[in-house]
Amino acid sequence: MHLTLIGTGFVGVVTAAVFASFGNEVVGLDIDQKKVDSLSKGVVPFFEPDLEALLLEQQKSGHLTFTTDYHTAITSAEVIMVAVGTPSAADGQADLTYLFSALDSLAPHLHKETIIVIKSTVPPGTLEVIDLRLQRLTKVPYHLASVPEFLREGTAVWDTLHPDRVVLGATNFDVFEKLELLHQPLNAPMIRVKAASAQMAKYSANAYLATRITFINQIADLCEKNDADIEEVIAAISPDQRIGKHYWYPGFGYGGSCFPKDVSELAAYSRSVGEENNLFNNVHELNTRRIPKIMDQITQEVGGWKDKKVAVLGLSFKPNTNDMREAPALKTIEYLVAAGAVIQAYDPQALETAIHFIPDHPNVSYFSRLDEATKDASVILALIEWPQITDFDFSTVKNDLLEQWFIDARNQFDPKKIKAWGYNYRGIGR
Ligand code: UGA
């Protein structure tokens, strides 16, 4: 099948490479010439395990190309997938500017019946708005569908190749058939639904997981008010098959480019349809306030930050990515700098990204070696569960001259071991 992917972010590049690996002729289209040049040379402009190898393989096979030229990319396509960003606008609702702009640009180049699949996360009702817009721009017949994406950064290639399900949102029987055929090699259950249901499913999945994380964070906070240990509570409730173990580790709150945005968009959508008092407002608020709240408590415990060296370990929003969107490091470092701390930051992949995300400050320096970042640090703050951090032997960097704190922001370490090495240990809810 001839397939065009518009937008070469995570979803676009991974989807393009995976569908090319199934023997389709795939074109990746982006208006960003630099990105297209880089991808055309087989270089992925962000860190995502296994993606570059797959990309190179597919480029070599001739099934995958990249371009900025709408004409080339659209005229050959039987299916066009739009995977551009839909960031939150100031009022919290999804900003559809990039999506509309992509559709406006593709419309004049349609010349045969085409299926246009929206992969970007959009609120229910968006296909109707798109339809009205396209009708004004082209007389060529097209079909709209909504096929949301459930891949995670850091495991994007694996997730795309092994989805739990493929959700196809459309109305026309032939469109369902063609989209099923395209997704057949994934060997996953296909769920045919209305477009609005597909869009709600995407928001629901992310909002549910974000709510679950917020829930366990709240329980962890309650555990700190008594003698309970959140890890024991989790061990005690997760064997209940109705509850389970997934997305169940407490911490500094959820981050990344999706959960914060999607929860706030669902809250804004709820308000826009008259559901003023909704769960998602609260989930969003609680997550937004989480880092300053925990940091206030930690401040009391460590006795303030003025001129203290703090090793901040893990700058990306989670392991196996260099993405720092809504990463806990951002608010944490901002808090610490304002309190007068001296930051020694380490990350295995995100140091270059950090330059763009963290304002230059004389008190913030970056280290590519973990042991150097911890040198003379009064506080070690293990923010992200990169294996390079969780597998590190912190007994080797214990400074005998200092009273040292070890803050385990994701409960990844054995408190007994850390204490036995001489640190004051502080986890979450334990
Ligand atoms: C998330 C969803 O998991 C994907 O299914 C979805 O396709 C994607 O958003 C998207 O909408 O594009 P992602 O943002 O890559 O994927 O990351 P996750 O691994 O889900 O983690 C999100 C955040 O939750 C991270 O900050 C993570 O540290 C945090 N988290 C996760 C917790 O704080 N506790 C947990 O138990 C699990």
Tab-separated table of C-alpha atoms and ligand atoms in Angstrom:
chain	number	residue	atom	x	y	z
A	1	MET	CA	0.000	0.000	0.000
A	2	HIS	CA	1.187	3.579	-0.602
A	3	LEU	CA	1.183	5.355	2.724
A	4	THR	CA	2.143	8.904	3.676
A	5	LEU	CA	2.864	9.961	7.246
A	6	ILE	CA	2.587	13.688	7.918
A	7	GLY	CA	4.626	14.828	10.925
A	8	THR	CA	7.938	13.189	11.758
A	9	GLY	CA	7.860	13.248	15.559
A	10	PHE	CA	7.898	10.057	17.642
A	11	VAL	CA	4.627	8.705	16.349
A	12	GLY	CA	5.258	9.684	12.719
A	13	VAL	CA	8.755	8.252	12.350
A	14	VAL	CA	8.074	5.050	14.269
A	15	THR	CA	4.814	4.392	12.421
A	16	ALA	CA	6.430	5.145	9.056
A	17	ALA	CA	9.340	2.780	9.711
A	18	VAL	CA	7.119	-0.015	11.027
A	19	PHE	CA	4.671	0.122	8.108
A	20	ALA	CA	7.615	0.233	5.676
A	21	SER	CA	8.933	-2.939	7.327
A	22	PHE	CA	5.656	-4.628	6.335
A	23	GLY	CA	6.434	-3.959	2.672
A	24	ASN	CA	4.359	-0.795	2.187
A	25	GLU	CA	5.725	2.146	0.218
A	26	VAL	CA	5.959	4.845	2.867
A	27	VAL	CA	6.736	8.553	2.576
A	28	GLY	CA	7.376	10.627	5.704
A	29	LEU	CA	6.456	14.281	5.207
A	30	ASP	CA	7.444	17.220	7.378
A	31	ILE	CA	7.694	20.961	6.834
A	32	ASP	CA	10.924	21.026	8.864
A	33	GLN	CA	13.704	20.731	6.262
A	34	LYS	CA	16.368	20.030	8.907
A	35	LYS	CA	14.418	17.082	10.288
A	36	VAL	CA	13.786	15.680	6.817
A	37	ASP	CA	17.480	16.051	5.874
A	38	SER	CA	18.496	14.259	9.031
A	39	LEU	CA	15.967	11.434	8.611
A	40	SER	CA	16.919	11.069	4.931
A	41	LYS	CA	20.492	10.391	6.092
A	42	GLY	CA	19.169	7.753	8.498
A	43	VAL	CA	19.726	9.913	11.568
A	44	VAL	CA	16.820	10.115	14.047
A	45	PRO	CA	16.852	13.604	15.608
A	46	PHE	CA	15.854	12.269	19.054
A	47	PHE	CA	16.871	9.295	21.198
A	48	GLU	CA	14.594	6.284	20.818
A	49	PRO	CA	16.014	2.763	21.260
A	50	ASP	CA	15.959	0.533	18.131
A	51	LEU	CA	14.491	3.232	15.889
A	52	GLU	CA	17.609	4.220	13.978
A	53	ALA	CA	18.405	0.592	13.057
A	54	LEU	CA	14.865	0.052	11.768
A	55	LEU	CA	14.917	3.349	9.884
A	56	LEU	CA	18.226	2.564	8.153
A	57	GLU	CA	17.061	-0.912	7.231
A	58	GLN	CA	13.859	0.413	5.660
A	59	GLN	CA	15.638	3.213	3.831
A	60	LYS	CA	18.080	0.688	2.389
A	61	SER	CA	15.201	-1.509	1.247
A	62	GLY	CA	13.800	1.530	-0.610
A	63	HIS	CA	10.412	1.316	1.138
A	64	LEU	CA	10.838	4.499	3.179
A	65	THR	CA	11.641	8.028	2.067
A	66	PHE	CA	11.256	11.483	3.591
A	67	THR	CA	10.320	14.752	1.929
A	68	THR	CA	9.050	18.262	2.539
A	69	ASP	CA	7.176	18.245	-0.749
A	70	TYR	CA	3.419	17.799	-0.357
A	71	HIS	CA	2.889	17.131	-4.035
A	72	THR	CA	5.209	14.088	-4.148
A	73	ALA	CA	3.944	12.763	-0.833
A	74	ILE	CA	0.214	13.162	-1.383
A	75	THR	CA	-0.365	12.295	-5.033
A	76	SER	CA	0.910	8.734	-4.627
A	77	ALA	CA	-0.821	8.016	-1.287
A	78	GLU	CA	-3.750	5.635	-0.810
A	79	VAL	CA	-3.725	6.274	2.926
A	80	ILE	CA	-2.477	9.464	4.565
A	81	MET	CA	-1.811	9.424	8.300
A	82	VAL	CA	-1.564	12.749	10.085
A	83	ALA	CA	0.579	12.603	13.212
A	84	VAL	CA	1.383	16.239	13.912
A	85	GLY	CA	1.455	17.701	17.413
A	86	THR	CA	-1.701	18.939	19.121
A	87	PRO	CA	-0.294	20.820	22.124
A	88	SER	CA	-2.564	22.331	24.766
A	89	ALA	CA	-3.662	25.912	24.114
A	90	ALA	CA	-3.691	28.521	26.911
A	91	ASP	CA	-7.235	27.494	27.955
A	92	GLY	CA	-6.148	23.846	28.208
A	93	GLN	CA	-8.001	22.709	25.053
A	94	ALA	CA	-6.151	20.957	22.234
A	95	ASP	CA	-4.584	23.430	19.833
A	96	LEU	CA	-5.369	22.091	16.372
A	97	THR	CA	-3.359	24.684	14.429
A	98	TYR	CA	-0.730	22.229	13.124
A	99	LEU	CA	-3.376	19.692	12.228
A	100	PHE	CA	-5.446	22.209	10.248
A	101	SER	CA	-2.355	23.548	8.562
A	102	ALA	CA	-1.313	20.025	7.455
A	103	LEU	CA	-4.815	19.354	6.093
A	104	ASP	CA	-4.961	22.708	4.301
A	105	SER	CA	-1.625	21.933	2.683
A	106	LEU	CA	-2.504	18.408	1.601
A	107	ALA	CA	-5.996	19.142	0.226
A	108	PRO	CA	-4.937	20.756	-3.089
A	109	HIS	CA	-2.764	17.723	-3.891
A	110	LEU	CA	-5.459	15.059	-3.481
A	111	HIS	CA	-6.241	13.637	-6.898
A	112	LYS	CA	-7.800	10.253	-6.219
A	113	GLU	CA	-10.012	8.743	-3.521
A	114	THR	CA	-7.892	8.695	-0.344
A	115	ILE	CA	-8.271	7.698	3.292
A	116	ILE	CA	-7.080	10.383	5.685
A	117	VAL	CA	-6.310	8.946	9.117
A	118	ILE	CA	-5.915	11.252	12.097
A	119	LYS	CA	-3.362	9.767	14.499
A	120	SER	CA	-2.847	12.995	16.449
A	121	THR	CA	-4.718	13.166	19.762
A	122	VAL	CA	-7.833	15.278	19.151
A	123	PRO	CA	-11.098	15.865	21.006
A	124	PRO	CA	-14.301	14.170	19.876
A	125	GLY	CA	-16.031	16.096	17.120
A	126	THR	CA	-12.772	17.004	15.375
A	127	LEU	CA	-13.409	14.848	12.282
A	128	GLU	CA	-16.618	16.785	11.593
A	129	VAL	CA	-14.721	20.077	11.790
A	130	ILE	CA	-12.003	18.690	9.506
A	131	ASP	CA	-14.612	17.459	7.065
A	132	LEU	CA	-16.194	20.907	6.707
A	133	ARG	CA	-12.769	22.407	6.189
A	134	LEU	CA	-11.687	19.878	3.537
A	135	GLN	CA	-14.975	20.127	1.654
A	136	ARG	CA	-14.158	23.759	0.965
A	137	LEU	CA	-10.676	22.883	-0.278
A	138	THR	CA	-11.147	19.872	-2.552
A	139	LYS	CA	-13.713	18.149	-4.722
A	140	VAL	CA	-11.750	14.880	-4.702
A	141	PRO	CA	-13.485	12.187	-2.613
A	142	TYR	CA	-11.796	11.303	0.685
A	143	HIS	CA	-12.694	9.354	3.823
A	144	LEU	CA	-11.760	10.421	7.328
A	145	ALA	CA	-10.801	8.026	10.101
A	146	SER	CA	-9.364	8.251	13.572
A	147	VAL	CA	-6.731	5.688	14.574
A	148	PRO	CA	-5.201	6.711	17.914
A	149	GLU	CA	-1.708	5.731	18.970
A	150	PHE	CA	-0.824	4.010	22.246
A	151	LEU	CA	2.975	3.734	21.954
A	152	ARG	CA	5.234	4.889	24.770
A	153	GLU	CA	8.459	6.821	24.302
A	154	GLY	CA	11.475	4.700	25.140
A	155	THR	CA	9.741	1.522	23.907
A	156	ALA	CA	8.082	3.042	20.851
A	157	VAL	CA	9.286	0.491	18.278
A	158	TRP	CA	8.352	-2.498	20.421
A	159	ASP	CA	4.973	-0.991	21.345
A	160	THR	CA	4.159	-0.255	17.710
A	161	LEU	CA	5.065	-3.778	16.641
A	162	HIS	CA	3.176	-5.400	19.545
A	163	PRO	CA	0.041	-3.362	20.262
A	164	ASP	CA	-2.556	-4.783	22.679
A	165	ARG	CA	-5.186	-3.635	20.191
A	166	VAL	CA	-5.662	-1.434	17.161
A	167	VAL	CA	-8.538	1.011	17.488
A	168	LEU	CA	-10.088	1.947	14.141
A	169	GLY	CA	-12.518	4.856	14.257
A	170	ALA	CA	-14.517	5.283	11.046
A	171	THR	CA	-17.962	4.819	9.517
A	172	ASN	CA	-17.468	3.384	6.032
A	173	PHE	CA	-17.178	-0.439	5.666
A	174	ASP	CA	-14.540	-0.251	2.903
A	175	VAL	CA	-12.453	2.108	5.003
A	176	PHE	CA	-12.520	-0.345	7.915
A	177	GLU	CA	-11.543	-3.177	5.576
A	178	LYS	CA	-8.625	-1.273	4.073
A	179	LEU	CA	-7.337	-0.093	7.445
A	180	GLU	CA	-7.590	-3.625	8.840
A	181	LEU	CA	-5.598	-4.904	5.890
A	182	LEU	CA	-2.919	-2.285	6.519
A	183	HIS	CA	-2.689	-3.198	10.238
A	184	GLN	CA	-2.995	-7.000	9.688
A	185	PRO	CA	0.753	-7.745	10.061
A	186	LEU	CA	0.576	-6.444	13.632
A	187	ASN	CA	-1.452	-9.502	14.559
A	188	ALA	CA	-3.447	-7.548	17.112
A	189	PRO	CA	-7.171	-7.467	17.852
A	190	MET	CA	-8.855	-4.776	15.733
A	191	ILE	CA	-11.603	-2.788	17.374
A	192	ARG	CA	-13.968	-1.009	14.978
A	193	VAL	CA	-15.635	1.993	16.558
A	194	LYS	CA	-17.049	5.415	15.720
A	195	ALA	CA	-14.429	8.144	15.286
A	196	ALA	CA	-15.595	9.948	18.450
A	197	SER	CA	-15.228	6.706	20.432
A	198	ALA	CA	-11.672	6.273	19.139
A	199	GLN	CA	-10.857	9.832	20.208
A	200	MET	CA	-12.439	9.325	23.642
A	201	ALA	CA	-10.570	5.998	23.963
A	202	LYS	CA	-7.236	7.751	23.491
A	203	TYR	CA	-7.962	10.414	26.133
A	204	SER	CA	-9.472	7.807	28.459
A	205	ALA	CA	-6.460	5.483	28.312
A	206	ASN	CA	-3.985	8.255	29.134
A	207	ALA	CA	-6.242	9.925	31.702
A	208	TYR	CA	-6.915	6.610	33.427
A	209	LEU	CA	-3.200	5.839	33.788
A	210	ALA	CA	-2.457	9.398	34.940
A	211	THR	CA	-5.300	9.159	37.469
A	212	ARG	CA	-3.965	5.835	38.702
A	213	ILE	CA	-0.516	7.385	39.249
A	214	THR	CA	-2.099	10.358	41.029
A	215	PHE	CA	-4.124	7.969	43.175
A	216	ILE	CA	-1.074	6.002	44.325
A	217	ASN	CA	0.811	9.259	44.929
A	218	GLN	CA	-2.029	10.393	47.197
A	219	ILE	CA	-1.978	7.106	49.085
A	220	ALA	CA	1.816	7.449	49.419
A	221	ASP	CA	1.348	10.908	50.936
A	222	LEU	CA	-1.101	9.464	53.459
A	223	CYS	CA	1.393	6.722	54.338
A	224	GLU	CA	3.838	9.483	55.301
A	225	LYS	CA	1.331	10.651	57.913
A	226	ASN	CA	1.401	7.281	59.695
A	227	ASP	CA	3.662	4.267	59.995
A	228	ALA	CA	2.535	2.580	56.739
A	229	ASP	CA	4.958	1.914	53.887
A	230	ILE	CA	3.494	2.504	50.399
A	231	GLU	CA	5.512	-0.379	48.951
A	232	GLU	CA	3.909	-2.737	51.469
A	233	VAL	CA	0.490	-1.280	50.670
A	234	ILE	CA	1.094	-1.848	46.924
A	235	ALA	CA	2.258	-5.418	47.589
A	236	ALA	CA	-0.904	-5.957	49.603
A	237	ILE	CA	-3.390	-4.594	47.048
A	238	SER	CA	-1.910	-5.513	43.667
A	239	PRO	CA	-2.593	-9.286	43.823
A	240	ASP	CA	-6.271	-8.341	43.653
A	241	GLN	CA	-6.919	-9.048	39.978
A	242	ARG	CA	-9.314	-6.131	39.777
A	243	ILE	CA	-6.449	-3.839	40.724
A	244	GLY	CA	-3.172	-5.298	39.396
A	245	LYS	CA	0.412	-3.981	39.467
A	246	HIS	CA	0.768	-1.756	36.417
A	247	TYR	CA	1.423	2.009	36.610
A	248	TRP	CA	1.667	1.704	40.305
A	249	TYR	CA	4.891	3.281	41.385
A	250	PRO	CA	4.674	6.520	43.308
A	251	GLY	CA	6.996	9.426	42.709
A	252	PHE	CA	7.270	13.089	41.821
A	253	GLY	CA	4.195	12.899	39.536
A	254	TYR	CA	3.725	11.972	35.904
A	255	GLY	CA	5.441	13.933	33.127
A	256	GLY	CA	6.174	13.686	29.420
A	257	SER	CA	4.507	15.066	26.349
A	258	CYS	CA	1.243	13.147	26.766
A	259	PHE	CA	-0.211	12.569	30.236
A	260	PRO	CA	-0.050	16.190	31.477
A	261	LYS	CA	-1.362	17.513	28.166
A	262	ASP	CA	-4.079	14.914	27.695
A	263	VAL	CA	-5.416	15.182	31.246
A	264	SER	CA	-5.587	18.957	30.992
A	265	GLU	CA	-7.240	18.692	27.546
A	266	LEU	CA	-9.803	16.227	28.870
A	267	ALA	CA	-10.491	18.569	31.797
A	268	ALA	CA	-10.911	21.485	29.373
A	269	TYR	CA	-13.125	19.411	27.092
A	270	SER	CA	-15.240	18.386	30.112
A	271	ARG	CA	-15.668	22.028	31.108
A	272	SER	CA	-16.545	22.993	27.534
A	273	VAL	CA	-19.460	20.530	27.543
A	274	GLY	CA	-20.798	21.660	30.916
A	275	GLU	CA	-18.904	19.281	33.230
A	276	GLU	CA	-17.299	22.048	35.283
A	277	ASN	CA	-16.630	19.951	38.344
A	278	ASN	CA	-14.775	16.971	36.897
A	279	LEU	CA	-12.166	14.488	38.105
A	280	PHE	CA	-9.577	15.548	35.524
A	281	ASN	CA	-9.360	19.134	36.856
A	282	ASN	CA	-8.275	17.678	40.186
A	283	VAL	CA	-5.878	15.106	38.768
A	284	HIS	CA	-4.187	17.847	36.754
A	285	GLU	CA	-4.010	20.220	39.727
A	286	LEU	CA	-2.652	17.586	42.101
A	287	ASN	CA	0.045	16.570	39.622
A	288	THR	CA	0.978	20.177	38.873
A	289	ARG	CA	1.424	21.000	42.562
A	290	ARG	CA	3.150	17.752	43.473
A	291	ILE	CA	6.810	18.699	43.066
A	292	PRO	CA	6.705	21.969	45.068
A	293	LYS	CA	4.723	20.154	47.767
A	294	ILE	CA	7.236	17.295	48.122
A	295	MET	CA	10.192	19.637	47.829
A	296	ASP	CA	8.797	21.774	50.697
A	297	GLN	CA	8.737	18.663	52.877
A	298	ILE	CA	12.224	17.583	51.824
A	299	THR	CA	13.503	21.109	52.535
A	300	GLN	CA	12.447	20.732	56.178
A	301	GLU	CA	14.075	17.325	56.414
A	302	VAL	CA	17.456	18.255	54.908
A	303	GLY	CA	17.503	21.598	56.727
A	304	GLY	CA	17.451	23.981	53.721
A	305	TRP	CA	19.498	24.180	50.529
A	306	LYS	CA	21.633	27.324	50.692
A	307	ASP	CA	25.026	26.568	49.088
A	308	LYS	CA	24.444	22.823	49.354
A	309	LYS	CA	25.658	20.686	46.486
A	310	VAL	CA	22.835	18.550	45.138
A	311	ALA	CA	23.420	15.748	42.619
A	312	VAL	CA	20.293	15.621	40.450
A	313	LEU	CA	20.346	12.234	38.704
A	314	GLY	CA	18.033	11.831	35.706
A	315	LEU	CA	16.893	14.791	33.607
A	316	SER	CA	14.678	13.139	30.972
A	317	PHE	CA	11.010	12.614	31.906
A	318	LYS	CA	11.600	8.862	32.139
A	319	PRO	CA	14.327	6.351	31.208
A	320	ASN	CA	15.310	5.496	27.620
A	321	THR	CA	14.461	8.860	26.156
A	322	ASN	CA	16.142	12.266	25.948
A	323	ASP	CA	12.758	13.979	25.997
A	324	MET	CA	12.488	16.529	28.801
A	325	ARG	CA	8.951	17.739	28.225
A	326	GLU	CA	7.319	18.035	31.667
A	327	ALA	CA	10.284	16.203	33.175
A	328	PRO	CA	10.391	16.314	36.994
A	329	ALA	CA	13.942	17.692	36.747
A	330	LEU	CA	12.600	21.001	35.423
A	331	LYS	CA	10.502	22.017	38.429
A	332	THR	CA	12.897	20.360	40.863
A	333	ILE	CA	15.951	22.231	39.584
A	334	GLU	CA	13.981	25.493	39.433
A	335	TYR	CA	12.988	24.989	43.092
A	336	LEU	CA	16.511	24.106	44.199
A	337	VAL	CA	18.145	26.993	42.341
A	338	ALA	CA	15.660	29.458	43.884
A	339	ALA	CA	16.554	28.026	47.312
A	340	GLY	CA	20.279	28.623	46.710
A	341	ALA	CA	21.444	25.052	46.025
A	342	VAL	CA	24.338	24.209	43.714
A	343	ILE	CA	23.161	21.640	41.157
A	344	GLN	CA	25.354	18.901	39.692
A	345	ALA	CA	23.131	17.285	37.096
A	346	TYR	CA	23.626	13.927	35.402
A	347	ASP	CA	21.720	12.085	32.687
A	348	PRO	CA	22.860	9.308	30.327
A	349	GLN	CA	21.114	10.824	27.267
A	350	ALA	CA	19.459	14.170	27.977
A	351	LEU	CA	22.395	16.512	28.654
A	352	GLU	CA	22.100	18.174	25.246
A	353	THR	CA	18.341	18.541	25.605
A	354	ALA	CA	18.855	20.074	29.053
A	355	ILE	CA	20.656	23.054	27.529
A	356	HIS	CA	17.403	24.002	25.767
A	357	PHE	CA	15.123	23.295	28.732
A	358	ILE	CA	17.013	24.571	31.759
A	359	PRO	CA	17.953	28.253	31.828
A	360	ASP	CA	21.674	28.973	32.109
A	361	HIS	CA	22.596	29.546	35.734
A	362	PRO	CA	26.005	29.694	37.454
A	363	ASN	CA	24.715	27.223	40.061
A	364	VAL	CA	23.801	24.530	37.535
A	365	SER	CA	26.453	22.320	35.951
A	366	TYR	CA	26.170	19.125	33.947
A	367	PHE	CA	28.089	15.886	34.144
A	368	SER	CA	28.248	12.951	31.780
A	369	ARG	CA	29.584	10.750	34.608
A	370	LEU	CA	27.402	9.906	37.559
A	371	ASP	CA	30.300	9.624	40.023
A	372	GLU	CA	31.457	13.140	39.091
A	373	ALA	CA	27.956	14.570	39.568
A	374	THR	CA	27.848	13.175	43.115
A	375	LYS	CA	31.239	14.610	44.117
A	376	ASP	CA	30.938	16.477	47.457
A	377	ALA	CA	27.149	16.439	47.169
A	378	SER	CA	25.266	16.781	50.459
A	379	VAL	CA	22.140	15.488	48.757
A	380	ILE	CA	21.822	12.848	46.044
A	381	LEU	CA	18.455	13.115	44.349
A	382	ALA	CA	17.732	10.032	42.211
A	383	LEU	CA	14.917	11.383	40.044
A	384	ILE	CA	14.598	8.925	37.161
A	385	GLU	CA	14.953	5.166	37.086
A	386	TRP	CA	17.580	4.973	34.338
A	387	PRO	CA	19.390	1.637	34.823
A	388	GLN	CA	22.667	3.604	34.862
A	389	ILE	CA	21.337	5.200	38.084
A	390	THR	CA	19.461	2.315	39.727
A	391	ASP	CA	22.346	-0.124	39.085
A	392	PHE	CA	25.010	2.271	40.354
A	393	ASP	CA	26.846	1.317	43.541
A	394	PHE	CA	26.327	4.412	45.687
A	395	SER	CA	28.580	3.039	48.430
A	396	THR	CA	31.483	4.085	46.174
A	397	VAL	CA	30.534	7.777	46.292
A	398	LYS	CA	29.652	8.061	49.988
A	399	ASN	CA	31.584	10.955	51.458
A	400	ASP	CA	32.679	10.276	55.050
A	401	LEU	CA	33.107	13.960	55.825
A	402	LEU	CA	29.543	14.941	54.975
A	403	GLU	CA	26.140	14.102	56.343
A	404	GLN	CA	24.651	12.919	53.056
A	405	TRP	CA	21.021	12.531	52.085
A	406	PHE	CA	19.773	10.099	49.482
A	407	ILE	CA	16.392	11.062	48.015
A	408	ASP	CA	14.838	8.157	46.143
A	409	ALA	CA	12.174	9.919	44.079
A	410	ARG	CA	10.819	6.682	42.535
A	411	ASN	CA	11.326	4.175	45.360
A	412	GLN	CA	13.867	2.286	43.280
A	413	PHE	CA	16.402	1.582	46.000
A	414	ASP	CA	16.505	-0.656	49.049
A	415	PRO	CA	16.325	1.748	52.006
A	416	LYS	CA	18.200	-0.689	54.275
A	417	LYS	CA	21.145	-0.875	51.881
A	418	ILE	CA	21.314	2.889	51.354
A	419	LYS	CA	21.154	3.502	55.117
A	420	ALA	CA	23.788	0.826	55.765
A	421	TRP	CA	26.135	2.794	53.475
A	422	GLY	CA	25.711	5.764	55.801
A	423	TYR	CA	23.195	7.905	53.925
A	424	ASN	CA	20.027	9.422	55.373
A	425	TYR	CA	17.411	7.800	53.143
A	426	ARG	CA	14.170	9.462	51.993
A	427	GLY	CA	11.791	7.722	49.605
A	428	ILE	CA	8.151	8.415	48.750
A	429	GLY	CA	5.483	7.213	51.170
A	430	ARG	CA	7.777	4.955	53.154
B	1	UGA	C1	2.012	7.586	27.376
B	1	UGA	C2	1.144	6.327	27.297
B	1	UGA	O1	1.648	5.342	28.190
B	1	UGA	C3	1.088	5.757	25.881
B	1	UGA	O2	0.219	4.652	25.833
B	1	UGA	C4	0.595	6.864	24.945
B	1	UGA	O3	0.575	6.428	23.587
B	1	UGA	C5	1.506	8.059	25.042
B	1	UGA	O4	1.514	8.532	26.426
B	1	UGA	C6	0.971	9.122	24.120
B	1	UGA	O5	-0.152	9.588	24.348
B	1	UGA	O6	1.610	9.404	23.099
B	1	UGA	P1	4.644	8.059	27.567
B	1	UGA	O7	4.268	9.482	27.819
B	1	UGA	O8	5.709	7.766	26.569
B	1	UGA	O9	3.339	7.208	27.068
B	1	UGA	O10	5.147	7.476	28.942
B	1	UGA	P2	4.702	6.491	30.109
B	1	UGA	O11	5.696	5.402	30.179
B	1	UGA	O12	3.284	6.096	30.034
B	1	UGA	O13	4.928	7.421	31.385
B	1	UGA	C7	4.256	8.669	31.560
B	1	UGA	C8	4.640	9.306	32.873
B	1	UGA	O14	4.082	8.598	33.980
B	1	UGA	C9	6.153	9.339	33.132
B	1	UGA	O15	6.482	10.566	33.726
B	1	UGA	C10	6.362	8.205	34.125
B	1	UGA	O16	7.505	8.354	34.924
B	1	UGA	C11	5.091	8.338	34.952
B	1	UGA	N1	4.747	7.117	35.717
B	1	UGA	C12	4.455	5.962	35.047
B	1	UGA	C13	4.654	7.184	37.094
B	1	UGA	O17	4.897	8.240	37.709
B	1	UGA	N2	4.262	6.075	37.785
B	1	UGA	C14	3.973	4.913	37.156
B	1	UGA	O18	3.611	3.951	37.850
B	1	UGA	C15	4.074	4.847	35.757
